[in-house]
mmCIF file of C-alpha atoms in Angstrom:
data_model
loop_
_atom_site.group_PDB
_atom_site.id
_atom_site.type_symbol
_atom_site.label_atom_id
_atom_site.label_comp_id
_atom_site.label_asym_id
_atom_site.label_seq_id
_atom_site.Cartn_x
_atom_site.Cartn_y
_atom_site.Cartn_z
ATOM 1 C CA MET A 1 0.000 0.000 0.000
ATOM 2 C CA GLN A 2 1.319 3.375 -0.944
ATOM 3 C CA LEU A 3 2.499 5.431 2.011
ATOM 4 C CA LEU A 4 0.860 8.754 2.750
ATOM 5 C CA ARG A 5 2.624 11.810 1.415
ATOM 6 C CA LEU A 6 4.409 13.871 4.026
ATOM 7 C CA TRP A 7 3.604 17.150 2.323
ATOM 8 C CA ALA A 8 -0.075 16.563 2.980
ATOM 9 C CA ALA A 9 0.361 17.354 6.668
ATOM 10 C CA ALA A 10 1.123 20.946 5.791
ATOM 11 C CA GLY A 11 -1.984 21.098 3.619
ATOM 12 C CA ILE A 12 -4.202 19.915 6.430
ATOM 13 C CA PHE A 13 -2.684 22.510 8.746
ATOM 14 C CA THR A 14 -3.605 25.211 6.237
ATOM 15 C CA LEU A 15 -7.108 23.769 5.961
ATOM 16 C CA ALA A 16 -7.573 23.798 9.724
ATOM 17 C CA ALA A 17 -6.438 27.394 9.959
ATOM 18 C CA CYS A 18 -8.770 28.516 7.179
ATOM 19 C CA ALA A 19 -11.693 26.583 8.617
ATOM 20 C CA SER A 20 -11.800 28.854 11.642
ATOM 21 C CA ALA A 21 -12.722 31.897 9.535
ATOM 22 C CA PRO A 22 -16.373 32.538 8.593
ATOM 23 C CA VAL A 23 -16.975 32.637 4.830
ATOM 24 C CA GLY A 24 -18.290 35.966 3.598
ATOM 25 C CA GLY A 25 -18.660 37.121 7.185
ATOM 26 C CA ARG A 26 -21.860 35.091 7.594
ATOM 27 C CA ALA A 27 -21.179 31.346 7.899
ATOM 28 C CA PRO A 28 -20.320 30.061 11.376
ATOM 29 C CA ALA A 29 -16.730 29.046 12.002
ATOM 30 C CA ALA A 30 -16.016 25.350 11.632
ATOM 31 C CA ILE A 31 -15.040 23.274 14.641
ATOM 32 C CA ALA A 32 -12.279 20.839 13.664
ATOM 33 C CA PHE A 33 -10.865 17.892 15.604
ATOM 34 C CA PRO A 34 -8.978 14.670 14.777
ATOM 35 C CA VAL A 35 -10.265 11.135 15.318
ATOM 36 C CA ILE A 36 -7.726 8.303 15.574
ATOM 37 C CA GLY A 37 -8.492 4.593 15.702
ATOM 38 C CA ASP A 38 -7.812 1.144 14.252
ATOM 39 C CA ILE A 39 -4.125 1.924 13.948
ATOM 40 C CA PRO A 40 -1.363 0.723 14.166
ATOM 41 C CA TYR A 41 -1.927 -2.862 13.042
ATOM 42 C CA SER A 42 1.483 -3.279 11.370
ATOM 43 C CA ASP A 43 4.973 -1.802 11.185
ATOM 44 C CA GLU A 44 3.881 0.231 8.165
ATOM 45 C CA ASP A 45 0.913 1.544 10.154
ATOM 46 C CA SER A 46 3.275 2.494 12.972
ATOM 47 C CA TYR A 47 5.382 4.486 10.530
ATOM 48 C CA VAL A 48 2.344 6.308 9.135
ATOM 49 C CA LEU A 49 1.055 7.049 12.637
ATOM 50 C CA GLU A 50 4.361 8.286 14.037
ATOM 51 C CA GLU A 51 5.776 10.102 11.022
ATOM 52 C CA GLN A 52 2.680 11.480 9.309
ATOM 53 C CA ILE A 53 -0.491 11.425 11.410
ATOM 54 C CA VAL A 54 0.969 12.586 14.726
ATOM 55 C CA PRO A 55 2.906 15.512 13.191
ATOM 56 C CA ALA A 56 -0.188 16.599 11.224
ATOM 57 C CA VAL A 57 -2.346 16.498 14.355
ATOM 58 C CA LYS A 58 0.201 18.407 16.418
ATOM 59 C CA ALA A 59 0.637 21.036 13.706
ATOM 60 C CA GLY A 60 -3.106 21.572 13.441
ATOM 61 C CA GLY A 61 -3.534 23.119 16.874
ATOM 62 C CA TYR A 62 -6.789 21.246 17.499
ATOM 63 C CA PRO A 63 -8.596 21.624 20.848
ATOM 64 C CA PHE A 64 -8.754 17.879 21.546
ATOM 65 C CA VAL A 65 -8.297 14.435 20.003
ATOM 66 C CA ILE A 66 -10.822 11.593 20.049
ATOM 67 C CA HIS A 67 -9.399 8.058 19.990
ATOM 68 C CA ILE A 68 -11.938 5.355 19.145
ATOM 69 C CA GLY A 69 -9.858 2.362 20.206
ATOM 70 C CA ASP A 70 -7.978 -0.538 18.653
ATOM 71 C CA TYR A 71 -4.534 0.862 19.362
ATOM 72 C CA LYS A 72 -3.070 -2.543 18.455
ATOM 73 C CA SER A 73 -3.805 -5.349 16.038
ATOM 74 C CA GLY A 74 -6.192 -8.118 17.042
ATOM 75 C CA GLY A 75 -3.607 -10.516 15.640
ATOM 76 C CA ALA A 76 -0.995 -9.591 18.256
ATOM 77 C CA PRO A 77 -0.940 -10.522 21.962
ATOM 78 C CA CYS A 78 -2.074 -7.955 24.514
ATOM 79 C CA THR A 79 1.078 -6.852 26.312
ATOM 80 C CA ALA A 80 2.286 -4.121 28.626
ATOM 81 C CA GLU A 81 4.537 -2.933 25.798
ATOM 82 C CA LYS A 82 1.506 -2.217 23.596
ATOM 83 C CA ASP A 83 -0.173 -0.406 26.485
ATOM 84 C CA ASP A 84 2.979 1.632 27.096
ATOM 85 C CA ALA A 85 3.125 2.620 23.429
ATOM 86 C CA PHE A 86 -0.441 3.895 23.566
ATOM 87 C CA ALA A 87 0.211 5.795 26.788
ATOM 88 C CA ALA A 88 3.187 7.400 25.048
ATOM 89 C CA LEU A 89 0.941 8.415 22.142
ATOM 90 C CA ILE A 90 -1.455 10.149 24.535
ATOM 91 C CA GLU A 91 1.488 11.900 26.162
ATOM 92 C CA GLU A 92 2.764 12.946 22.738
ATOM 93 C CA PHE A 93 -0.292 15.166 22.281
ATOM 94 C CA ALA A 94 -0.165 16.766 25.757
ATOM 95 C CA PRO A 95 -1.412 19.234 26.848
ATOM 96 C CA VAL A 96 -4.129 18.631 24.233
ATOM 97 C CA PRO A 97 -6.642 16.229 25.847
ATOM 98 C CA VAL A 98 -7.181 12.809 24.269
ATOM 99 C CA PHE A 99 -10.673 11.407 24.831
ATOM 100 C CA TYR A 100 -10.220 7.651 24.423
ATOM 101 C CA THR A 101 -12.882 4.966 24.214
ATOM 102 C CA PRO A 102 -11.644 1.344 24.196
ATOM 103 C CA GLY A 103 -11.666 -0.981 21.205
ATOM 104 C CA ASP A 104 -12.052 -4.747 21.194
ATOM 105 C CA ASN A 105 -8.451 -5.433 20.165
ATOM 106 C CA GLU A 106 -7.038 -4.213 23.473
ATOM 107 C CA TRP A 107 -9.327 -6.255 25.698
ATOM 108 C CA THR A 108 -12.230 -8.298 24.266
ATOM 109 C CA ASP A 109 -10.037 -10.138 21.775
ATOM 110 C CA CYS A 110 -7.081 -10.701 24.089
ATOM 111 C CA ASP A 111 -8.301 -14.223 24.897
ATOM 112 C CA ARG A 112 -7.174 -15.284 21.435
ATOM 113 C CA PHE A 113 -3.768 -15.643 23.082
ATOM 114 C CA GLU A 114 -2.446 -17.613 26.036
ATOM 115 C CA ASP A 115 -1.613 -15.956 29.321
ATOM 116 C CA PRO A 116 2.101 -16.765 29.800
ATOM 117 C CA ALA A 117 1.532 -17.157 33.544
ATOM 118 C CA THR A 118 -1.188 -19.819 33.238
ATOM 119 C CA GLY A 119 -0.965 -21.284 29.755
ATOM 120 C CA GLN A 120 -4.705 -20.632 29.439
ATOM 121 C CA PRO A 121 -6.466 -18.062 27.247
ATOM 122 C CA GLN A 122 -5.953 -14.576 28.619
ATOM 123 C CA SER A 123 -8.869 -13.184 30.618
ATOM 124 C CA GLU A 124 -10.566 -10.429 28.650
ATOM 125 C CA LEU A 125 -12.292 -9.182 31.804
ATOM 126 C CA ALA A 126 -8.931 -8.865 33.538
ATOM 127 C CA ARG A 127 -7.705 -6.941 30.511
ATOM 128 C CA LEU A 128 -10.644 -4.546 30.796
ATOM 129 C CA ASP A 129 -9.738 -3.964 34.429
ATOM 130 C CA ILE A 130 -6.183 -3.135 33.315
ATOM 131 C CA ILE A 131 -7.470 -0.719 30.668
ATOM 132 C CA ARG A 132 -9.730 1.036 33.150
ATOM 133 C CA THR A 133 -6.974 1.319 35.753
ATOM 134 C CA ARG A 134 -4.328 2.433 33.272
ATOM 135 C CA TYR A 135 -6.294 5.036 31.331
ATOM 136 C CA PHE A 136 -9.388 5.948 33.339
ATOM 137 C CA LYS A 137 -8.305 6.012 36.978
ATOM 138 C CA GLU A 138 -8.336 9.787 36.677
ATOM 139 C CA LEU A 139 -10.485 11.998 34.484
ATOM 140 C CA VAL A 140 -8.772 13.207 31.329
ATOM 141 C CA ALA A 141 -6.995 16.506 31.924
ATOM 142 C CA ALA A 142 -9.033 18.964 29.862
ATOM 143 C CA PRO A 143 -9.535 22.730 30.110
ATOM 144 C CA GLU A 144 -12.141 23.647 32.706
ATOM 145 C CA ALA A 145 -14.290 25.301 30.040
ATOM 146 C CA MET A 146 -14.881 21.892 28.427
ATOM 147 C CA GLN A 147 -16.660 20.719 31.597
ATOM 148 C CA ALA A 148 -15.429 17.139 31.137
ATOM 149 C CA THR A 149 -17.170 14.574 33.315
ATOM 150 C CA ALA A 150 -17.033 10.776 33.557
ATOM 151 C CA GLN A 151 -19.815 8.295 34.249
ATOM 152 C CA PRO A 152 -19.337 7.093 37.847
ATOM 153 C CA ASP A 153 -19.687 3.338 37.233
ATOM 154 C CA ALA A 154 -18.107 3.350 33.777
ATOM 155 C CA PRO A 155 -15.285 5.912 33.893
ATOM 156 C CA GLU A 156 -14.344 5.318 30.264
ATOM 157 C CA ASN A 157 -17.612 7.031 29.275
ATOM 158 C CA VAL A 158 -16.866 10.754 29.224
ATOM 159 C CA MET A 159 -18.795 13.877 28.230
ATOM 160 C CA TRP A 160 -17.570 17.374 27.445
ATOM 161 C CA ARG A 161 -18.582 20.468 25.508
ATOM 162 C CA TYR A 162 -16.731 22.742 23.135
ATOM 163 C CA LYS A 163 -18.102 25.856 21.424
ATOM 164 C CA ARG A 164 -21.708 24.858 22.079
ATOM 165 C CA VAL A 165 -21.269 21.313 20.759
ATOM 166 C CA ARG A 166 -21.872 18.421 23.172
ATOM 167 C CA PHE A 167 -19.494 15.443 22.885
ATOM 168 C CA ALA A 168 -19.605 11.989 24.473
ATOM 169 C CA THR A 169 -17.485 8.857 24.289
ATOM 170 C CA VAL A 170 -19.382 5.609 24.840
ATOM 171 C CA HIS A 171 -17.802 2.211 25.486
ATOM 172 C CA VAL A 172 -19.204 -0.133 22.820
ATOM 173 C CA VAL A 173 -16.871 -2.622 21.114
ATOM 174 C CA GLY A 174 -16.889 -5.280 18.432
ATOM 175 C CA THR A 175 -16.898 -9.036 19.018
ATOM 176 C CA GLY A 176 -20.543 -8.697 19.972
ATOM 177 C CA ASN A 177 -19.747 -5.989 22.526
ATOM 178 C CA GLY A 178 -17.918 -8.593 24.597
ATOM 179 C CA ARG A 179 -20.668 -11.213 24.270
ATOM 180 C CA ARG A 180 -19.004 -13.468 21.698
ATOM 181 C CA ALA A 181 -15.970 -15.789 21.686
ATOM 182 C CA VAL A 182 -15.418 -15.672 25.461
ATOM 183 C CA ALA A 183 -12.499 -18.080 25.912
ATOM 184 C CA GLY A 184 -10.692 -16.967 29.072
ATOM 185 C CA ASP A 185 -13.603 -16.186 31.397
ATOM 186 C CA ASP A 186 -16.852 -17.683 32.641
ATOM 187 C CA PRO A 187 -19.417 -16.784 29.929
ATOM 188 C CA ALA A 188 -22.054 -16.159 32.602
ATOM 189 C CA GLU A 189 -19.853 -13.550 34.283
ATOM 190 C CA ALA A 190 -18.908 -12.064 30.913
ATOM 191 C CA GLY A 191 -22.614 -11.787 30.137
ATOM 192 C CA ARG A 192 -23.335 -9.987 33.396
ATOM 193 C CA ARG A 193 -20.501 -7.565 32.767
ATOM 194 C CA ALA A 194 -21.715 -6.986 29.206
ATOM 195 C CA ASP A 195 -25.223 -6.262 30.493
ATOM 196 C CA ALA A 196 -23.817 -3.683 32.911
ATOM 197 C CA ARG A 197 -21.691 -2.006 30.225
ATOM 198 C CA GLU A 198 -24.617 -1.881 27.828
ATOM 199 C CA ALA A 199 -26.917 -0.336 30.438
ATOM 200 C CA ALA A 200 -24.251 2.247 31.264
ATOM 201 C CA ALA A 201 -23.739 3.026 27.571
ATOM 202 C CA ARG A 202 -27.449 3.487 26.941
ATOM 203 C CA ASN A 203 -27.768 5.756 29.978
ATOM 204 C CA TRP A 204 -24.775 7.808 28.851
ATOM 205 C CA ILE A 205 -26.143 8.242 25.335
ATOM 206 C CA THR A 206 -29.449 9.401 26.809
ATOM 207 C CA ALA A 207 -27.664 11.760 29.202
ATOM 208 C CA ALA A 208 -25.626 13.284 26.366
ATOM 209 C CA SER A 209 -28.788 13.929 24.368
ATOM 210 C CA ALA A 210 -30.524 15.489 27.365
ATOM 211 C CA ALA A 211 -27.536 17.729 28.073
ATOM 212 C CA ALA A 212 -27.377 18.846 24.434
ATOM 213 C CA LYS A 213 -31.077 19.687 24.426
ATOM 214 C CA THR A 214 -30.968 21.508 27.773
ATOM 215 C CA GLU A 215 -28.034 23.692 26.780
ATOM 216 C CA ASN A 216 -29.422 24.303 23.265
ATOM 217 C CA ALA A 217 -26.272 22.837 21.744
ATOM 218 C CA LYS A 218 -25.434 23.457 18.100
ATOM 219 C CA ALA A 219 -24.672 19.753 17.561
ATOM 220 C CA LEU A 220 -24.237 16.438 19.374
ATOM 221 C CA VAL A 221 -21.314 14.065 18.719
ATOM 222 C CA ILE A 222 -21.200 10.497 20.069
ATOM 223 C CA ALA A 223 -18.020 8.440 19.592
ATOM 224 C CA MET A 224 -17.591 4.696 20.101
ATOM 225 C CA HIS A 225 -15.496 1.889 18.677
ATOM 226 C CA ALA A 226 -18.021 -0.627 17.341
ATOM 227 C CA ASP A 227 -19.669 -0.572 13.954
ATOM 228 C CA MET A 228 -23.157 -1.434 15.191
ATOM 229 C CA THR A 229 -24.328 -2.280 11.674
ATOM 230 C CA ASP A 230 -21.722 -5.044 11.299
ATOM 231 C CA VAL A 231 -24.195 -7.811 12.131
ATOM 232 C CA ASP A 232 -25.157 -10.964 10.237
ATOM 233 C CA ASN A 233 -28.409 -10.285 8.369
ATOM 234 C CA ALA A 234 -29.766 -13.629 9.558
ATOM 235 C CA VAL A 235 -29.813 -12.453 13.186
ATOM 236 C CA PHE A 236 -30.134 -8.685 12.750
ATOM 237 C CA GLY A 237 -32.582 -7.359 15.335
ATOM 238 C CA GLU A 238 -32.490 -10.447 17.572
ATOM 239 C CA PRO A 239 -31.153 -9.315 20.981
ATOM 240 C CA CYS A 240 -28.442 -11.267 22.789
ATOM 241 C CA ALA A 241 -28.964 -12.846 26.186
ATOM 242 C CA GLY A 242 -25.724 -13.162 28.123
ATOM 243 C CA ALA A 243 -22.451 -14.167 26.461
ATOM 244 C CA ALA A 244 -21.094 -17.310 24.845
ATOM 245 C CA ALA A 245 -17.846 -19.073 24.108
ATOM 246 C CA ALA A 246 -18.932 -19.555 20.496
ATOM 247 C CA ARG A 247 -17.149 -17.443 17.913
ATOM 248 C CA GLU A 248 -20.375 -16.936 15.961
ATOM 249 C CA GLN A 249 -23.020 -16.184 18.558
ATOM 250 C CA ARG A 250 -26.404 -16.173 16.853
ATOM 251 C CA CYS A 251 -27.753 -12.828 18.010
ATOM 252 C CA ASP A 252 -27.435 -9.078 17.528
ATOM 253 C CA ALA A 253 -25.576 -7.388 20.384
ATOM 254 C CA PHE A 254 -26.419 -3.855 19.283
ATOM 255 C CA VAL A 255 -30.230 -3.788 19.049
ATOM 256 C CA ALA A 256 -30.835 -1.614 22.118
ATOM 257 C CA LEU A 257 -27.759 0.527 21.526
ATOM 258 C CA ARG A 258 -28.739 1.405 17.964
ATOM 259 C CA ALA A 259 -32.177 2.367 19.256
ATOM 260 C CA ALA A 260 -30.586 4.484 21.989
ATOM 261 C CA VAL A 261 -28.572 6.463 19.434
ATOM 262 C CA ARG A 262 -31.604 7.007 17.196
ATOM 263 C CA ASP A 263 -33.688 8.074 20.191
ATOM 264 C CA ALA A 264 -30.936 10.419 21.364
ATOM 265 C CA ALA A 265 -30.783 12.126 17.981
ATOM 266 C CA ALA A 266 -34.569 12.409 17.763
ATOM 267 C CA THR A 267 -34.874 13.789 21.294
ATOM 268 C CA PHE A 268 -32.102 16.336 20.807
ATOM 269 C CA GLY A 269 -33.456 17.370 17.419
ATOM 270 C CA GLY A 270 -30.280 19.066 16.213
ATOM 271 C CA PRO A 271 -27.453 17.783 14.009
ATOM 272 C CA THR A 272 -26.115 14.560 15.528
ATOM 273 C CA LEU A 273 -22.985 12.655 14.505
ATOM 274 C CA LEU A 274 -22.165 9.080 15.516
ATOM 275 C CA ILE A 275 -18.460 8.328 15.024
ATOM 276 C CA HIS A 276 -17.167 4.754 15.039
ATOM 277 C CA GLY A 277 -14.336 2.587 13.744
ATOM 278 C CA ASP A 278 -14.023 -1.216 13.749
ATOM 279 C CA THR A 279 -14.647 -1.725 10.012
ATOM 280 C CA ALA A 280 -12.918 -0.458 6.900
ATOM 281 C CA PRO A 281 -15.152 1.761 4.735
ATOM 282 C CA PHE A 282 -14.282 5.441 5.240
ATOM 283 C CA THR A 283 -17.786 6.844 4.882
ATOM 284 C CA LEU A 284 -20.047 9.637 6.104
ATOM 285 C CA THR A 285 -23.706 8.691 5.647
ATOM 286 C CA GLN A 286 -27.164 9.772 6.750
ATOM 287 C CA SER A 287 -29.263 6.590 6.637
ATOM 288 C CA PHE A 288 -28.705 5.085 10.111
ATOM 289 C CA GLY A 289 -31.541 7.029 11.751
ATOM 290 C CA GLY A 290 -34.108 6.395 9.024
ATOM 291 C CA ASP A 291 -37.337 8.357 9.286
ATOM 292 C CA GLU A 292 -37.038 8.377 13.086
ATOM 293 C CA ALA A 293 -33.938 10.583 13.106
ATOM 294 C CA ASP A 294 -33.055 12.150 9.774
ATOM 295 C CA ASN A 295 -30.810 14.556 11.680
ATOM 296 C CA LEU A 296 -28.365 11.698 12.400
ATOM 297 C CA TRP A 297 -25.145 11.230 10.430
ATOM 298 C CA VAL A 298 -22.727 8.305 10.876
ATOM 299 C CA LEU A 299 -18.974 8.498 10.271
ATOM 300 C CA ASN A 300 -16.997 5.289 9.844
ATOM 301 C CA ALA A 301 -13.597 6.779 10.610
ATOM 302 C CA ALA A 302 -10.339 6.102 8.783
ATOM 303 C CA GLY A 303 -7.760 3.637 10.072
ATOM 304 C CA ASP A 304 -8.824 0.104 9.247
ATOM 305 C CA HIS A 305 -7.556 -0.835 5.792
ATOM 306 C CA GLY A 306 -6.060 -3.660 3.789
ATOM 307 C CA VAL A 307 -5.927 -5.554 0.510
ATOM 308 C CA THR A 308 -8.329 -8.298 -0.575
ATOM 309 C CA ALA A 309 -7.229 -11.640 -1.986
ATOM 310 C CA GLU A 310 -8.029 -10.194 -5.416
ATOM 311 C CA GLY A 311 -5.669 -7.267 -4.822
ATOM 312 C CA PHE A 312 -8.252 -4.556 -4.180
ATOM 313 C CA HIS A 313 -7.387 -1.942 -1.569
ATOM 314 C CA TYR A 314 -10.038 -1.065 0.995
ATOM 315 C CA GLY A 315 -10.273 1.454 3.800
ATOM 316 C CA LEU A 316 -7.872 4.332 4.390
ATOM 317 C CA GLN A 317 -4.490 4.167 6.126
ATOM 318 C CA ASP A 318 -4.894 7.459 7.937
ATOM 319 C CA SER A 319 -6.839 9.107 10.732
ATOM 320 C CA THR A 320 -9.767 11.488 10.350
ATOM 321 C CA LEU A 321 -10.206 15.243 10.528
ATOM 322 C CA VAL A 322 -13.827 16.017 11.380
ATOM 323 C CA GLU A 323 -15.303 19.452 10.780
ATOM 324 C CA ILE A 324 -18.587 20.722 12.189
ATOM 325 C CA ARG A 325 -20.254 23.761 10.637
ATOM 326 C CA PRO A 326 -23.252 24.626 12.813
ATOM 327 C CA GLY A 327 -26.173 25.882 10.799
ATOM 328 C CA ALA A 328 -24.902 24.562 7.458
ATOM 329 C CA ALA A 329 -27.051 22.287 5.288
ATOM 330 C CA ALA A 330 -24.281 19.682 5.557
ATOM 331 C CA PRO A 331 -23.085 20.275 9.132
ATOM 332 C CA PHE A 332 -20.481 17.489 9.204
ATOM 333 C CA SER A 333 -17.554 16.681 6.929
ATOM 334 C CA ALA A 334 -14.578 14.346 7.224
ATOM 335 C CA ARG A 335 -11.262 13.801 5.477
ATOM 336 C CA GLY A 336 -7.937 12.135 6.152
ATOM 337 C CA VAL A 337 -5.747 13.987 8.640
ATOM 338 C CA ALA A 338 -2.506 13.408 6.743
ATOM 339 C CA GLU A 339 -3.513 12.832 3.127
ATOM 340 C CA GLY A 340 -6.784 14.760 3.019
ATOM 341 C CA ALA A 341 -8.861 12.140 1.201
ATOM 342 C CA PRO A 342 -12.572 12.883 1.794
ATOM 343 C CA ALA A 343 -14.956 10.332 3.258
ATOM 344 C CA ASP A 344 -17.313 8.718 0.744
#
């Protein structure tokens, strides 16, 4: 895959600077922020992240960064070294706050590998405890004006505001949101923990919508890892009960969560953007909400990418620059941070 061009970082910096100026003295200034996720999965990804994406983000002078998880490949063991590398990435952006929501690769899928201490599949629930302790023991250090707050029983769920836009990160991951392919834990306990996370996520989505409506926000942005449409058509709409060791659990783990997002957008009534990763297409669409919430856009962020057996490239090896233009007919736009390729 062709590497991203280094000169593009300078172009994005120019774009970000211009975006802050109203056009013709009338249009509202754009709010721009980067979204990183599903990278690095390879040495080439690491190069692109370190040499192209990070410099472009730092040069842009953005108010915050959203990270939607999967800071390592699902095909590599979950190790302290990978965690340290991600902590170093967060530190690289300081003092700019990084609002991180976990992906499945750093905890749910860790039981694909043996725990060296036991010879048994690694406990994904123990990994989640490590993630929460490592990255969420304290609230992200953000400017007081952002009014950042964490959900008490799920500290990885965070809300903040910036220039009259309400933002929220919500912990929802792939692999059936932790309900599928449970190899290193008791499935019954994994199911109980999944139920608790889902309830917390739904409550947080509802709370974000209520806050946006109360404060008459210009827009609402919800960020999570999982692509909640990535469900087998044969079981789409059939809720899960508990968790299972089976790789292909025959249910839809996202029924209630999709409804919560649609309801949140409908209740708020203003422009609403759901950002996620987890799958490859780099797209910005407006069909998720249907007739119930035609004010809802969905961004499948850049990061996940690859080449098919037939040699076709898919996805985008980059991160995403999101722009919000309150009051515009198309209030949301997205392009690659380093290369500038627009979302489809």
